[in-house]
């Protein structure tokens, strides 16, 4: 297999109604597998959140990362995703999250660093268009002069690669520190979370509503790679809902690394 | 017992374990690293299970490396980094 270019693929866009955290986890697994199987064309999915969530990485320890009592008090659902990386604290409207489901050929023979840089090059351009000088910061961050903007994670499944990213639009840092157990050595990674009440690199640096930032990002992707409006198919949604019931809503999965 | 190691240029590698009869038990690797396929997590835990508590970093790293299939991919983590986290967990236990 030789490496494919973005332009070799017909990119689809899914940007639909808000979904529950567990359904988002399941959709990532299902849509990656659908691309791997050749049932779905490569796709960009922009997430909308129906409820607050803590999303922990595939290999993170639930009790080491999350203060479950505080999370319950705030009504925050804790879910585990299928990719590695660190914990994210999400409230609807506070982050911008997207997934790219791509054929493995797009990152064939690339190092992990090269693959991360490739998958987010369009976002770096979109941020530049919005007046933010940002760059890919290995291993898996997007950074700006005002600090970390986003964290990325990839997972390879069969003939596809999942690349998903959460960007901080306007995060309640005080609440984040209540529900996530962030060690002192990790705090430096999270911008100025220890001192600031909010971590809002996208809101403060663009002065734009979240929806406008998303619209600009989608337009940048469209102009670079082409993009066709698509929907989650009914059989994909059925698979995802079944996967929520079987896996993502269960403590056996969420506490799989206790 | 609990040990953490931020791999230089990598991610946080965490080990929780117990010692029974001088050997590592209930070994659990965790952290914000990347590992493909994800089943390699259990392979690594199993490779460390039963290792002598006196094993040095090189011996632990070798045991991990030997257990992993050639197609396992690691990003932000390595057998050597895991071995450091194990030794830190054991050291913490010795200090306690």
mmCIF file of C-alpha atoms in Angstrom, chain A:
data_model
loop_
_atom_site.group_PDB
_atom_site.id
_atom_site.type_symbol
_atom_site.label_atom_id
_atom_site.label_comp_id
_atom_site.label_asym_id
_atom_site.label_seq_id
_atom_site.Cartn_x
_atom_site.Cartn_y
_atom_site.Cartn_z
ATOM 1 C CA UNK A 1 0.000 0.000 0.000
ATOM 2 C CA UNK A 2 1.340 3.429 -0.870
ATOM 3 C CA UNK A 3 0.428 6.641 0.859
ATOM 4 C CA UNK A 4 -2.694 8.455 -0.327
ATOM 5 C CA UNK A 5 -3.233 12.222 -0.484
ATOM 6 C CA UNK A 6 -6.148 14.151 1.022
ATOM 7 C CA UNK A 7 -7.298 14.866 -2.529
ATOM 8 C CA UNK A 8 -7.522 11.133 -3.304
ATOM 9 C CA UNK A 9 -10.543 10.950 -1.003
ATOM 10 C CA UNK A 10 -14.062 12.328 -1.068
ATOM 11 C CA UNK A 11 -14.418 13.861 2.405
ATOM 12 C CA UNK A 12 -17.768 13.836 4.175
ATOM 13 C CA UNK A 13 -18.931 16.181 6.939
ATOM 14 C CA UNK A 14 -21.122 15.122 9.862
ATOM 15 C CA UNK A 15 -22.245 17.972 12.106
ATOM 16 C CA UNK A 16 -25.552 17.034 13.690
ATOM 17 C CA UNK A 17 -27.584 17.399 16.859
ATOM 18 C CA UNK A 18 -25.986 17.149 20.315
ATOM 19 C CA UNK A 19 -25.280 13.580 21.469
ATOM 20 C CA UNK A 20 -24.714 12.063 24.893
ATOM 21 C CA UNK A 21 -21.074 11.486 25.933
ATOM 22 C CA UNK A 22 -21.340 7.683 25.746
ATOM 23 C CA UNK A 23 -22.895 7.879 22.273
ATOM 24 C CA UNK A 24 -20.016 10.071 21.091
ATOM 25 C CA UNK A 25 -17.559 7.388 22.245
ATOM 26 C CA UNK A 26 -19.526 4.706 20.413
ATOM 27 C CA UNK A 27 -19.876 6.781 17.230
ATOM 28 C CA UNK A 28 -16.091 7.162 17.079
ATOM 29 C CA UNK A 29 -15.644 3.390 17.213
ATOM 30 C CA UNK A 30 -18.421 2.640 14.710
ATOM 31 C CA UNK A 31 -17.500 5.324 12.163
ATOM 32 C CA UNK A 32 -13.800 4.387 12.267
ATOM 33 C CA UNK A 33 -14.714 0.764 11.634
ATOM 34 C CA UNK A 34 -17.108 1.748 8.827
ATOM 35 C CA UNK A 35 -14.288 3.641 7.079
ATOM 36 C CA UNK A 36 -11.927 0.703 7.699
ATOM 37 C CA UNK A 37 -14.446 -1.654 6.089
ATOM 38 C CA UNK A 38 -14.943 0.648 3.103
ATOM 39 C CA UNK A 39 -18.620 1.203 3.968
ATOM 40 C CA UNK A 40 -18.154 4.915 4.600
ATOM 41 C CA UNK A 41 -16.064 7.522 2.842
ATOM 42 C CA UNK A 42 -13.471 9.390 4.901
ATOM 43 C CA UNK A 43 -15.284 11.724 7.251
ATOM 44 C CA UNK A 44 -14.880 14.802 9.433
ATOM 45 C CA UNK A 45 -17.302 14.817 12.356
ATOM 46 C CA UNK A 46 -17.817 17.936 14.460
ATOM 47 C CA UNK A 47 -19.256 17.067 17.855
ATOM 48 C CA UNK A 48 -22.006 18.807 19.757
ATOM 49 C CA UNK A 49 -22.424 17.850 23.412
ATOM 50 C CA UNK A 50 -25.774 17.145 25.046
ATOM 51 C CA UNK A 51 -24.323 16.940 28.566
ATOM 52 C CA UNK A 52 -21.140 17.674 30.524
ATOM 53 C CA UNK A 53 -18.552 14.915 30.531
ATOM 54 C CA UNK A 54 -15.150 13.796 31.625
ATOM 55 C CA UNK A 55 -13.534 11.770 28.854
ATOM 56 C CA UNK A 56 -10.561 9.721 29.998
ATOM 57 C CA UNK A 57 -7.954 8.134 27.750
ATOM 58 C CA UNK A 58 -7.962 4.422 26.909
ATOM 59 C CA UNK A 59 -5.087 3.669 29.303
ATOM 60 C CA UNK A 60 -5.771 6.080 32.150
ATOM 61 C CA UNK A 61 -6.606 4.938 35.647
ATOM 62 C CA UNK A 62 -10.166 6.018 36.513
ATOM 63 C CA UNK A 63 -9.475 6.643 40.190
ATOM 64 C CA UNK A 64 -6.107 8.298 39.585
ATOM 65 C CA UNK A 65 -7.619 10.764 37.074
ATOM 66 C CA UNK A 66 -11.162 11.490 38.254
ATOM 67 C CA UNK A 67 -12.676 12.648 41.522
ATOM 68 C CA UNK A 68 -15.844 10.596 41.058
ATOM 69 C CA UNK A 69 -17.635 12.137 44.042
ATOM 70 C CA UNK A 70 -17.076 15.667 42.713
ATOM 71 C CA UNK A 71 -18.073 14.578 39.196
ATOM 72 C CA UNK A 72 -21.329 13.112 40.505
ATOM 73 C CA UNK A 73 -22.018 16.258 42.535
ATOM 74 C CA UNK A 74 -21.724 18.337 39.364
ATOM 75 C CA UNK A 75 -23.784 15.860 37.313
ATOM 76 C CA UNK A 76 -20.847 15.038 35.038
ATOM 77 C CA UNK A 77 -20.821 11.715 33.203
ATOM 78 C CA UNK A 78 -17.457 9.911 33.080
ATOM 79 C CA UNK A 79 -16.666 7.945 29.920
ATOM 80 C CA UNK A 80 -13.590 6.188 28.555
ATOM 81 C CA UNK A 81 -12.640 6.647 24.902
ATOM 82 C CA UNK A 82 -10.939 4.161 22.574
ATOM 83 C CA UNK A 83 -7.808 6.279 22.028
ATOM 84 C CA UNK A 84 -4.925 6.964 24.383
ATOM 85 C CA UNK A 85 -3.990 10.379 25.728
ATOM 86 C CA UNK A 86 -5.203 12.423 28.664
ATOM 87 C CA UNK A 87 -8.466 13.316 30.395
ATOM 88 C CA UNK A 88 -10.687 16.096 29.080
ATOM 89 C CA UNK A 89 -13.350 18.074 30.910
ATOM 90 C CA UNK A 90 -16.245 19.035 28.651
ATOM 91 C CA UNK A 91 -19.244 21.270 29.162
ATOM 92 C CA UNK A 92 -21.579 21.964 26.229
ATOM 93 C CA UNK A 93 -20.423 25.106 24.460
ATOM 94 C CA UNK A 94 -17.031 25.196 26.197
ATOM 95 C CA UNK A 95 -14.967 23.096 23.797
ATOM 96 C CA UNK A 96 -14.731 22.384 20.100
ATOM 97 C CA UNK A 97 -14.325 18.664 19.437
ATOM 98 C CA UNK A 98 -13.931 16.923 16.097
ATOM 99 C CA UNK A 99 -13.004 13.506 14.764
ATOM 100 C CA UNK A 100 -11.408 12.553 11.469
ATOM 101 C CA UNK A 101 -12.008 9.002 10.247
ATOM 102 C CA UNK A 102 -9.404 8.386 7.575
ATOM 103 C CA UNK A 103 -8.070 5.433 5.625
ATOM 104 C CA UNK A 104 -4.800 4.218 7.102
ATOM 105 C CA UNK A 105 -3.225 4.919 3.703
ATOM 106 C CA UNK A 106 -3.321 8.655 4.506
ATOM 107 C CA UNK A 107 -0.703 8.169 7.260
ATOM 108 C CA UNK A 108 1.052 5.161 5.740
ATOM 109 C CA UNK A 109 4.787 5.056 6.570
ATOM 110 C CA UNK A 110 4.568 8.274 8.580
ATOM 111 C CA UNK A 111 5.932 8.461 12.120
ATOM 112 C CA UNK A 112 3.396 9.166 14.851
ATOM 113 C CA UNK A 113 4.606 12.774 15.013
ATOM 114 C CA UNK A 114 4.246 13.223 11.261
ATOM 115 C CA UNK A 115 0.780 11.660 11.334
ATOM 116 C CA UNK A 116 -0.445 14.018 14.078
ATOM 117 C CA UNK A 117 0.998 17.038 12.269
ATOM 118 C CA UNK A 118 -0.597 15.974 8.980
ATOM 119 C CA UNK A 119 -4.058 15.469 10.462
ATOM 120 C CA UNK A 120 -4.149 18.897 12.092
ATOM 121 C CA UNK A 121 -2.439 21.015 9.422
ATOM 122 C CA UNK A 122 -5.866 22.311 8.312
ATOM 123 C CA UNK A 123 -6.631 23.450 11.878
ATOM 124 C CA UNK A 124 -3.348 25.345 12.126
ATOM 125 C CA UNK A 125 -4.349 27.139 8.907
ATOM 126 C CA UNK A 126 -7.874 27.809 10.181
ATOM 127 C CA UNK A 127 -6.480 29.273 13.394
ATOM 128 C CA UNK A 128 -4.093 31.469 11.386
ATOM 129 C CA UNK A 129 -7.091 32.737 9.381
ATOM 130 C CA UNK A 130 -8.712 33.585 12.720
ATOM 131 C CA UNK A 131 -5.638 35.546 13.766
ATOM 132 C CA UNK A 132 -4.142 32.913 16.085
ATOM 133 C CA UNK A 133 -0.550 31.880 15.543
ATOM 134 C CA UNK A 134 -0.710 28.209 16.482
ATOM 135 C CA UNK A 135 1.462 25.185 15.895
ATOM 136 C CA UNK A 136 1.497 21.432 16.402
ATOM 137 C CA UNK A 137 3.475 20.691 19.548
ATOM 138 C CA UNK A 138 4.642 17.083 19.849
ATOM 139 C CA UNK A 139 3.586 14.701 21.027
ATOM 140 C CA UNK A 140 -0.109 15.504 20.695
ATOM 141 C CA UNK A 141 -0.922 19.158 21.377
ATOM 142 C CA UNK A 142 -1.852 22.283 19.426
ATOM 143 C CA UNK A 143 -0.261 25.268 21.130
ATOM 144 C CA UNK A 144 -0.313 29.047 20.786
ATOM 145 C CA UNK A 145 1.594 31.885 22.360
ATOM 146 C CA UNK A 146 -1.207 32.077 24.938
ATOM 147 C CA UNK A 147 -0.715 28.422 25.885
ATOM 148 C CA UNK A 148 -2.152 25.061 24.958
ATOM 149 C CA UNK A 149 -5.200 25.221 22.679
ATOM 150 C CA UNK A 150 -5.988 21.571 22.046
ATOM 151 C CA UNK A 151 -5.083 17.960 22.665
ATOM 152 C CA UNK A 152 -5.220 15.278 19.983
ATOM 153 C CA UNK A 153 -5.342 11.501 20.079
ATOM 154 C CA UNK A 154 -5.108 8.856 17.384
ATOM 155 C CA UNK A 155 -6.134 5.220 17.317
ATOM 156 C CA UNK A 156 -5.575 2.818 14.441
ATOM 157 C CA UNK A 157 -8.237 0.187 13.858
ATOM 158 C CA UNK A 158 -7.865 -2.144 10.911
ATOM 159 C CA UNK A 159 -7.441 -0.111 7.748
ATOM 160 C CA UNK A 160 -8.487 3.185 9.315
ATOM 161 C CA UNK A 161 -7.109 5.790 11.658
ATOM 162 C CA UNK A 162 -9.210 7.806 14.093
ATOM 163 C CA UNK A 163 -7.827 11.265 14.851
ATOM 164 C CA UNK A 164 -9.842 13.289 17.335
ATOM 165 C CA UNK A 165 -9.153 16.609 18.999
ATOM 166 C CA UNK A 166 -10.670 18.681 21.771
ATOM 167 C CA UNK A 167 -9.971 22.412 21.692
ATOM 168 C CA UNK A 168 -10.476 24.692 24.689
ATOM 169 C CA UNK A 169 -12.968 27.404 23.746
ATOM 170 C CA UNK A 170 -13.896 28.644 27.228
ATOM 171 C CA UNK A 171 -13.306 26.124 30.013
ATOM 172 C CA UNK A 172 -14.254 26.583 33.672
ATOM 173 C CA UNK A 173 -10.812 25.834 35.099
ATOM 174 C CA UNK A 174 -11.909 25.891 38.730
ATOM 175 C CA UNK A 175 -14.513 23.201 38.088
ATOM 176 C CA UNK A 176 -12.015 21.245 35.987
ATOM 177 C CA UNK A 177 -9.573 21.154 38.886
ATOM 178 C CA UNK A 178 -12.370 19.969 41.200
ATOM 179 C CA UNK A 179 -13.253 16.950 39.075
ATOM 180 C CA UNK A 180 -9.896 15.998 37.510
ATOM 181 C CA UNK A 181 -6.950 14.973 39.638
ATOM 182 C CA UNK A 182 -4.266 16.862 37.762
ATOM 183 C CA UNK A 183 -0.845 16.364 39.273
ATOM 184 C CA UNK A 184 1.463 19.318 39.760
ATOM 185 C CA UNK A 185 3.788 18.112 36.992
ATOM 186 C CA UNK A 186 0.872 17.995 34.546
ATOM 187 C CA UNK A 187 -0.456 21.454 35.368
ATOM 188 C CA UNK A 188 2.127 23.116 33.175
ATOM 189 C CA UNK A 189 0.602 21.194 30.246
ATOM 190 C CA UNK A 190 -2.819 22.674 30.915
ATOM 191 C CA UNK A 191 -1.885 26.274 30.299
ATOM 192 C CA UNK A 192 -2.365 28.510 33.312
ATOM 193 C CA UNK A 193 -5.156 26.413 34.786
ATOM 194 C CA UNK A 194 -3.781 26.688 38.308
ATOM 195 C CA UNK A 195 -4.216 30.450 38.460
ATOM 196 C CA UNK A 196 -6.885 31.281 35.883
ATOM 197 C CA UNK A 197 -10.619 30.911 36.488
ATOM 198 C CA UNK A 198 -11.152 30.106 32.846
ATOM 199 C CA UNK A 199 -9.006 28.563 30.119
ATOM 200 C CA UNK A 200 -10.338 30.339 27.033
ATOM 201 C CA UNK A 201 -7.610 30.572 24.373
ATOM 202 C CA UNK A 202 -10.062 30.362 21.446
ATOM 203 C CA UNK A 203 -12.677 32.728 22.851
ATOM 204 C CA UNK A 204 -10.216 35.354 24.050
ATOM 205 C CA UNK A 205 -7.941 35.219 21.004
ATOM 206 C CA UNK A 206 -10.688 35.273 18.351
ATOM 207 C CA UNK A 207 -13.386 37.318 20.096
ATOM 208 C CA UNK A 208 -15.823 35.179 18.094
ATOM 209 C CA UNK A 209 -18.736 32.988 19.185
ATOM 210 C CA UNK A 210 -17.929 29.266 19.239
ATOM 211 C CA UNK A 211 -20.266 28.636 16.278
ATOM 212 C CA UNK A 212 -18.366 31.156 14.167
ATOM 213 C CA UNK A 213 -15.040 29.503 14.971
ATOM 214 C CA UNK A 214 -16.465 26.114 13.959
ATOM 215 C CA UNK A 215 -17.871 27.561 10.728
ATOM 216 C CA UNK A 216 -14.461 29.016 9.814
ATOM 217 C CA UNK A 217 -12.748 25.707 10.583
ATOM 218 C CA UNK A 218 -15.172 23.798 8.369
ATOM 219 C CA UNK A 219 -14.637 26.294 5.543
ATOM 220 C CA UNK A 220 -10.864 25.873 5.801
ATOM 221 C CA UNK A 221 -11.183 22.075 5.640
ATOM 222 C CA UNK A 222 -13.535 22.423 2.654
ATOM 223 C CA UNK A 223 -11.190 24.703 0.727
ATOM 224 C CA UNK A 224 -8.134 22.487 1.367
ATOM 225 C CA UNK A 225 -9.613 19.032 0.967
ATOM 226 C CA UNK A 226 -13.213 19.339 -0.278
ATOM 227 C CA UNK A 227 -16.161 18.414 1.923
ATOM 228 C CA UNK A 228 -19.654 17.042 1.265
ATOM 229 C CA UNK A 229 -22.481 17.334 3.747
ATOM 230 C CA UNK A 230 -23.427 13.928 5.152
ATOM 231 C CA UNK A 231 -25.446 12.374 7.975
ATOM 232 C CA UNK A 232 -25.027 9.503 10.378
ATOM 233 C CA UNK A 233 -26.782 6.597 8.642
ATOM 234 C CA UNK A 234 -29.514 4.724 10.494
ATOM 235 C CA UNK A 235 -27.495 1.486 10.572
ATOM 236 C CA UNK A 236 -24.499 3.391 11.972
ATOM 237 C CA UNK A 237 -26.651 4.924 14.700
ATOM 238 C CA UNK A 238 -28.137 1.508 15.536
ATOM 239 C CA UNK A 239 -24.645 0.041 15.877
ATOM 240 C CA UNK A 240 -23.545 2.949 18.059
ATOM 241 C CA UNK A 241 -26.584 2.701 20.336
ATOM 242 C CA UNK A 242 -25.992 -1.030 20.726
ATOM 243 C CA UNK A 243 -22.348 -0.329 21.556
ATOM 244 C CA UNK A 244 -23.383 2.161 24.249
ATOM 245 C CA UNK A 245 -25.541 -0.525 25.866
ATOM 246 C CA UNK A 246 -22.915 -3.241 25.501
ATOM 247 C CA UNK A 247 -19.765 -1.286 26.306
ATOM 248 C CA UNK A 248 -19.549 2.457 26.821
ATOM 249 C CA UNK A 249 -22.316 2.837 29.440
ATOM 250 C CA UNK A 250 -20.831 0.042 31.550
ATOM 251 C CA UNK A 251 -18.491 0.350 34.487
ATOM 252 C CA UNK A 252 -16.670 -2.741 33.156
ATOM 253 C CA UNK A 253 -15.372 -0.516 30.342
ATOM 254 C CA UNK A 254 -15.143 2.840 32.141
ATOM 255 C CA UNK A 255 -13.247 1.253 35.055
ATOM 256 C CA UNK A 256 -11.363 -1.205 32.846
ATOM 257 C CA UNK A 257 -8.184 0.454 34.127
ATOM 258 C CA UNK A 258 -9.392 1.045 37.694
#
